[in-house]
Amino acid sequence: MRDAPLAFVTAMAALGDVTRHDADGEPVYMLNRPDLARYVLKENGTNYTKDRTPDDDMLRPLLGNGLLTSNGAEWAAQRRMCAPAFRPSEVTRFDQVIVEAAEHLARQWRGAASVRVDHDLTALTLTVIVKAMLGTDIGGAGEGFGRAVDAVNRFIGHYVPTDDPDPADTAARYAGFQRARAFLDRVTRVIIAARRTGGAGDDLLSALLAEAHPGGTGHGAPAMTDAELRDQVLTIIMAGHETTAKSLTWTLYLLDRHPEAAAAVRAEIDEVLRGRAPSAADLPALRRCRQAVQEAMRLYPPVWLISRRSVAADVIDGYDIPAGSLVCISPWVLHRDPRFWDEPEAYRPERFDPEAVARHLSHQYLPFGGGPRICLGRHFAMVEATLVLAVLLRDLRMELAEGFPVEPEALVTLRPRHGMTMTPRPR
C-alpha cells in the first residue's frame, strides 16, 4: 500500500466487492461497489466517522480542526456557517475573478517555450479562491504557496504511522513540512489581519470574522478563537485550490493525448465565445468543456481514497465489521470498474452527456466524495474549471513536452509524480 497504492487497491478490488487486509496491526476493509459506498457515506453515515482515519492523520497536522477534519455537531455547525458562500447562485458571482486570472495565465503562457502546468494552475486556483472567498489578493505569495503545498504533500502523503524504514528521508521531509506549515500559517494570518484592518466585506471571510467576534455566532457553536479561525481559513484555501488545479492539469494532459476530444472542445469554445471572454452566462453552452473536466476527474479522481472508521459494529454485504474498524472506498477503483463503465480506461467525455449521467448509479462517480460530507465547494470547482479551460483553449493548444514522463502519484491528492511540463502553441 505504501510502495504502490494505486496498484494495491486495484489488486484488492479484483478479489471481491468487500476485501480485508491488515495494516499496522489492524484490519482494513475496502468496499468496491457503488451501493456499498453509498451505504457507508450516506445511508449509515452516522456510524462512520473521519476521526482517527488516515485522512484525519494526514490532514490534521496542517489544517487543525477545520471543516475537513472536524466531526459530529462541531462539523455540522462549521458546515452551516460556510455553506451559504458556496451555493450555486453565489458561486457564479465570481466568474470575472476566475476569467481575469485565466486571462492573465494565458498571457503568461503565450510564446513560452515550455510551462509547468501543474505549478501555474496551482497559483491560479489559489489566487481565485483567496479573492473569491476571502476577498484578498495574495500577489506574489502564490508561487511560494505552491512550493509549500508540494512540501506538505511530500510529507503527509507518505504518512507512516509506525517505525519508518528510512528515518533520514522522513526527517528531511518533516523539516520541509515544518517550514511549509510555518509559511502557510504566516500567509493565512496576514490574510486574516488584513481583512480585520480593512473592514467587513461580502465574502466568506467576513462571515468567519463575524463568528470570531464575541456574540457574533449564530450557527450553534461558541465564538471562534483565533486558532479556530486560522484552521478554517487555511482549510478553505487548501481544499479550494489544490484539487481543482490537479483536475485541470489532468484535463489538459488528456486532451493533448486525445485529439478528437480536444477538437470538440475547441469547436465548442469557438462557437460559443467567438473570441470573447466567457462569463457565467456561457456555462450551460460550454458543455464539452465541463465534460472534459468531469471525465478527467473520473480517470484521475483528485481524492483517490476515502477512509472512515466504524463507530459501532455493522454488517456490510454479509460481512461483520467490528466497531472501530477502518473502512475505505477508492474512487480510483470505482471509476475504472468495467461493470459500471464501458471501456473504463478510455477517455470519453461524452460519458457525461445528460442521458448517460441519468443511467449512472448512485455513488458510482465520486470525484467530490458522497453523502452529507460531499465537497462543499463542488459547484465552485466546476464553474472555475470550465471557465479556465475555455479561456486557455480559446487561444492556445497545449502539447506535452516531448518525452516527458507522466505517472500518477497517490499522495493526499492524485498528482502527476513528475509534475506536468507542456508547450503552449498558438491556435
PDB file of N, CA, C and O in Angstrom, residues 21-50:
ATOM      1  N   HIS A  21      -7.614  -6.466   4.521  1.00  0.00           N
ATOM      2  CA  HIS A  21      -6.181  -6.696   4.697  1.00  0.00           C
ATOM      3  C   HIS A  21      -5.781  -6.082   6.029  1.00  0.00           C
ATOM      4  O   HIS A  21      -6.491  -5.231   6.568  1.00  0.00           O
ATOM      5  N   ASP A  22      -4.678  -6.532   6.563  1.00  0.00           N
ATOM      6  CA  ASP A  22      -4.181  -5.998   7.837  1.00  0.00           C
ATOM      7  C   ASP A  22      -3.089  -4.976   7.564  1.00  0.00           C
ATOM      8  O   ASP A  22      -2.199  -5.207   6.737  1.00  0.00           O
ATOM      9  N   ALA A  23      -3.165  -3.848   8.256  1.00  0.00           N
ATOM     10  CA  ALA A  23      -2.152  -2.797   8.127  1.00  0.00           C
ATOM     11  C   ALA A  23      -1.829  -2.276   9.522  1.00  0.00           C
ATOM     12  O   ALA A  23      -2.732  -1.823  10.239  1.00  0.00           O
ATOM     13  N   ASP A  24      -0.568  -2.357   9.885  1.00  0.00           N
ATOM     14  CA  ASP A  24      -0.124  -1.856  11.196  1.00  0.00           C
ATOM     15  C   ASP A  24      -0.938  -2.448  12.334  1.00  0.00           C
ATOM     16  O   ASP A  24      -1.338  -1.749  13.275  1.00  0.00           O
ATOM     17  N   GLY A  25      -1.213  -3.736  12.193  1.00  0.00           N
ATOM     18  CA  GLY A  25      -1.855  -4.464  13.282  1.00  0.00           C
ATOM     19  C   GLY A  25      -3.359  -4.321  13.372  1.00  0.00           C
ATOM     20  O   GLY A  25      -3.960  -4.787  14.345  1.00  0.00           O
ATOM     21  N   GLU A  26      -3.995  -3.691  12.391  1.00  0.00           N
ATOM     22  CA  GLU A  26      -5.455  -3.584  12.434  1.00  0.00           C
ATOM     23  C   GLU A  26      -6.048  -3.941  11.075  1.00  0.00           C
ATOM     24  O   GLU A  26      -5.418  -3.751  10.039  1.00  0.00           O
ATOM     25  N   PRO A  27      -7.283  -4.466  11.066  1.00  0.00           N
ATOM     26  CA  PRO A  27      -7.910  -4.817   9.795  1.00  0.00           C
ATOM     27  C   PRO A  27      -8.398  -3.578   9.052  1.00  0.00           C
ATOM     28  O   PRO A  27      -8.849  -2.610   9.660  1.00  0.00           O
ATOM     29  N   VAL A  28      -8.284  -3.619   7.740  1.00  0.00           N
ATOM     30  CA  VAL A  28      -8.786  -2.558   6.877  1.00  0.00           C
ATOM     31  C   VAL A  28      -9.746  -3.203   5.883  1.00  0.00           C
ATOM     32  O   VAL A  28      -9.365  -4.130   5.164  1.00  0.00           O
ATOM     33  N   TYR A  29     -10.977  -2.717   5.851  1.00  0.00           N
ATOM     34  CA  TYR A  29     -11.989  -3.235   4.926  1.00  0.00           C
ATOM     35  C   TYR A  29     -12.123  -2.264   3.749  1.00  0.00           C
ATOM     36  O   TYR A  29     -12.246  -1.055   3.948  1.00  0.00           O
ATOM     37  N   MET A  30     -12.085  -2.810   2.538  1.00  0.00           N
ATOM     38  CA  MET A  30     -12.262  -1.980   1.348  1.00  0.00           C
ATOM     39  C   MET A  30     -13.550  -2.375   0.649  1.00  0.00           C
ATOM     40  O   MET A  30     -13.851  -3.569   0.470  1.00  0.00           O
ATOM     41  N   LEU A  31     -14.332  -1.373   0.263  1.00  0.00           N
ATOM     42  CA  LEU A  31     -15.633  -1.575  -0.376  1.00  0.00           C
ATOM     43  C   LEU A  31     -15.521  -1.146  -1.833  1.00  0.00           C
ATOM     44  O   LEU A  31     -15.167  -0.012  -2.125  1.00  0.00           O
ATOM     45  N   ASN A  32     -15.844  -2.067  -2.731  1.00  0.00           N
ATOM     46  CA  ASN A  32     -15.559  -1.859  -4.148  1.00  0.00           C
ATOM     47  C   ASN A  32     -16.818  -1.938  -5.016  1.00  0.00           C
ATOM     48  O   ASN A  32     -16.782  -2.454  -6.130  1.00  0.00           O
ATOM     49  N   ARG A  33     -17.915  -1.382  -4.503  1.00  0.00           N
ATOM     50  CA  ARG A  33     -19.164  -1.360  -5.268  1.00  0.00           C
ATOM     51  C   ARG A  33     -19.923  -0.084  -4.916  1.00  0.00           C
ATOM     52  O   ARG A  33     -19.932   0.319  -3.742  1.00  0.00           O
ATOM     53  N   PRO A  34     -20.574   0.570  -5.877  1.00  0.00           N
ATOM     54  CA  PRO A  34     -21.233   1.851  -5.596  1.00  0.00           C
ATOM     55  C   PRO A  34     -22.250   1.800  -4.468  1.00  0.00           C
ATOM     56  O   PRO A  34     -22.315   2.729  -3.655  1.00  0.00           O
ATOM     57  N   ASP A  35     -23.069   0.739  -4.390  1.00  0.00           N
ATOM     58  CA  ASP A  35     -24.091   0.706  -3.342  1.00  0.00           C
ATOM     59  C   ASP A  35     -23.469   0.576  -1.953  1.00  0.00           C
ATOM     60  O   ASP A  35     -24.017   1.077  -0.963  1.00  0.00           O
ATOM     61  N   LEU A  36     -22.307  -0.072  -1.868  1.00  0.00           N
ATOM     62  CA  LEU A  36     -21.625  -0.179  -0.581  1.00  0.00           C
ATOM     63  C   LEU A  36     -21.018   1.167  -0.185  1.00  0.00           C
ATOM     64  O   LEU A  36     -21.030   1.534   0.997  1.00  0.00           O
ATOM     65  N   ALA A  37     -20.496   1.891  -1.171  1.00  0.00           N
ATOM     66  CA  ALA A  37     -20.010   3.245  -0.901  1.00  0.00           C
ATOM     67  C   ALA A  37     -21.149   4.128  -0.412  1.00  0.00           C
ATOM     68  O   ALA A  37     -20.993   4.904   0.544  1.00  0.00           O
ATOM     69  N   ARG A  38     -22.291   4.011  -1.058  1.00  0.00           N
ATOM     70  CA  ARG A  38     -23.459   4.811  -0.659  1.00  0.00           C
ATOM     71  C   ARG A  38     -23.877   4.477   0.777  1.00  0.00           C
ATOM     72  O   ARG A  38     -24.219   5.374   1.560  1.00  0.00           O
ATOM     73  N   TYR A  39     -23.816   3.195   1.128  1.00  0.00           N
ATOM     74  CA  TYR A  39     -24.229   2.777   2.462  1.00  0.00           C
ATOM     75  C   TYR A  39     -23.368   3.432   3.540  1.00  0.00           C
ATOM     76  O   TYR A  39     -23.879   3.971   4.534  1.00  0.00           O
ATOM     77  N   VAL A  40     -22.038   3.416   3.350  1.00  0.00           N
ATOM     78  CA  VAL A  40     -21.125   3.945   4.360  1.00  0.00           C
ATOM     79  C   VAL A  40     -21.119   5.471   4.373  1.00  0.00           C
ATOM     80  O   VAL A  40     -21.090   6.099   5.437  1.00  0.00           O
ATOM     81  N   LEU A  41     -21.162   6.082   3.192  1.00  0.00           N
ATOM     82  CA  LEU A  41     -21.050   7.536   3.127  1.00  0.00           C
ATOM     83  C   LEU A  41     -22.376   8.250   3.373  1.00  0.00           C
ATOM     84  O   LEU A  41     -22.388   9.411   3.782  1.00  0.00           O
ATOM     85  N   LYS A  42     -23.489   7.564   3.131  1.00  0.00           N
ATOM     86  CA  LYS A  42     -24.782   8.247   3.209  1.00  0.00           C
ATOM     87  C   LYS A  42     -25.797   7.521   4.086  1.00  0.00           C
ATOM     88  O   LYS A  42     -26.217   8.037   5.109  1.00  0.00           O
ATOM     89  N   GLU A  43     -26.199   6.312   3.668  1.00  0.00           N
ATOM     90  CA  GLU A  43     -27.326   5.652   4.336  1.00  0.00           C
ATOM     91  C   GLU A  43     -27.051   5.386   5.812  1.00  0.00           C
ATOM     92  O   GLU A  43     -27.932   5.556   6.657  1.00  0.00           O
ATOM     93  N   ASN A  44     -25.856   4.937   6.125  1.00  0.00           N
ATOM     94  CA  ASN A  44     -25.487   4.702   7.528  1.00  0.00           C
ATOM     95  C   ASN A  44     -24.295   5.563   7.910  1.00  0.00           C
ATOM     96  O   ASN A  44     -23.447   5.166   8.702  1.00  0.00           O
ATOM     97  N   GLY A  45     -24.249   6.768   7.321  1.00  0.00           N
ATOM     98  CA  GLY A  45     -23.099   7.642   7.504  1.00  0.00           C
ATOM     99  C   GLY A  45     -22.830   8.042   8.935  1.00  0.00           C
ATOM    100  O   GLY A  45     -21.676   8.312   9.298  1.00  0.00           O
ATOM    101  N   THR A  46     -23.870   8.077   9.777  1.00  0.00           N
ATOM    102  CA  THR A  46     -23.653   8.461  11.178  1.00  0.00           C
ATOM    103  C   THR A  46     -22.806   7.437  11.930  1.00  0.00           C
ATOM    104  O   THR A  46     -22.254   7.749  12.983  1.00  0.00           O
ATOM    105  N   ASN A  47     -22.706   6.215  11.391  1.00  0.00           N
ATOM    106  CA  ASN A  47     -21.905   5.180  12.041  1.00  0.00           C
ATOM    107  C   ASN A  47     -20.456   5.177  11.560  1.00  0.00           C
ATOM    108  O   ASN A  47     -19.653   4.374  12.021  1.00  0.00           O
ATOM    109  N   TYR A  48     -20.135   6.081  10.639  1.00  0.00           N
ATOM    110  CA  TYR A  48     -18.789   6.079  10.072  1.00  0.00           C
ATOM    111  C   TYR A  48     -18.206   7.486  10.150  1.00  0.00           C
ATOM    112  O   TYR A  48     -18.729   8.419   9.561  1.00  0.00           O
ATOM    113  N   THR A  49     -17.127   7.610  10.900  1.00  0.00           N
ATOM    114  CA  THR A  49     -16.541   8.911  11.189  1.00  0.00           C
ATOM    115  C   THR A  49     -15.178   9.049  10.518  1.00  0.00           C
ATOM    116  O   THR A  49     -14.511   8.053  10.207  1.00  0.00           O
ATOM    117  N   LYS A  50     -14.733  10.295  10.326  1.00  0.00           N
ATOM    118  CA  LYS A  50     -13.382  10.546   9.827  1.00  0.00           C
ATOM    119  C   LYS A  50     -12.354  10.554  10.947  1.00  0.00           C
ATOM    120  O   LYS A  50     -11.153  10.587  10.692  1.00  0.00           O
TER     121      LYS A  50
END
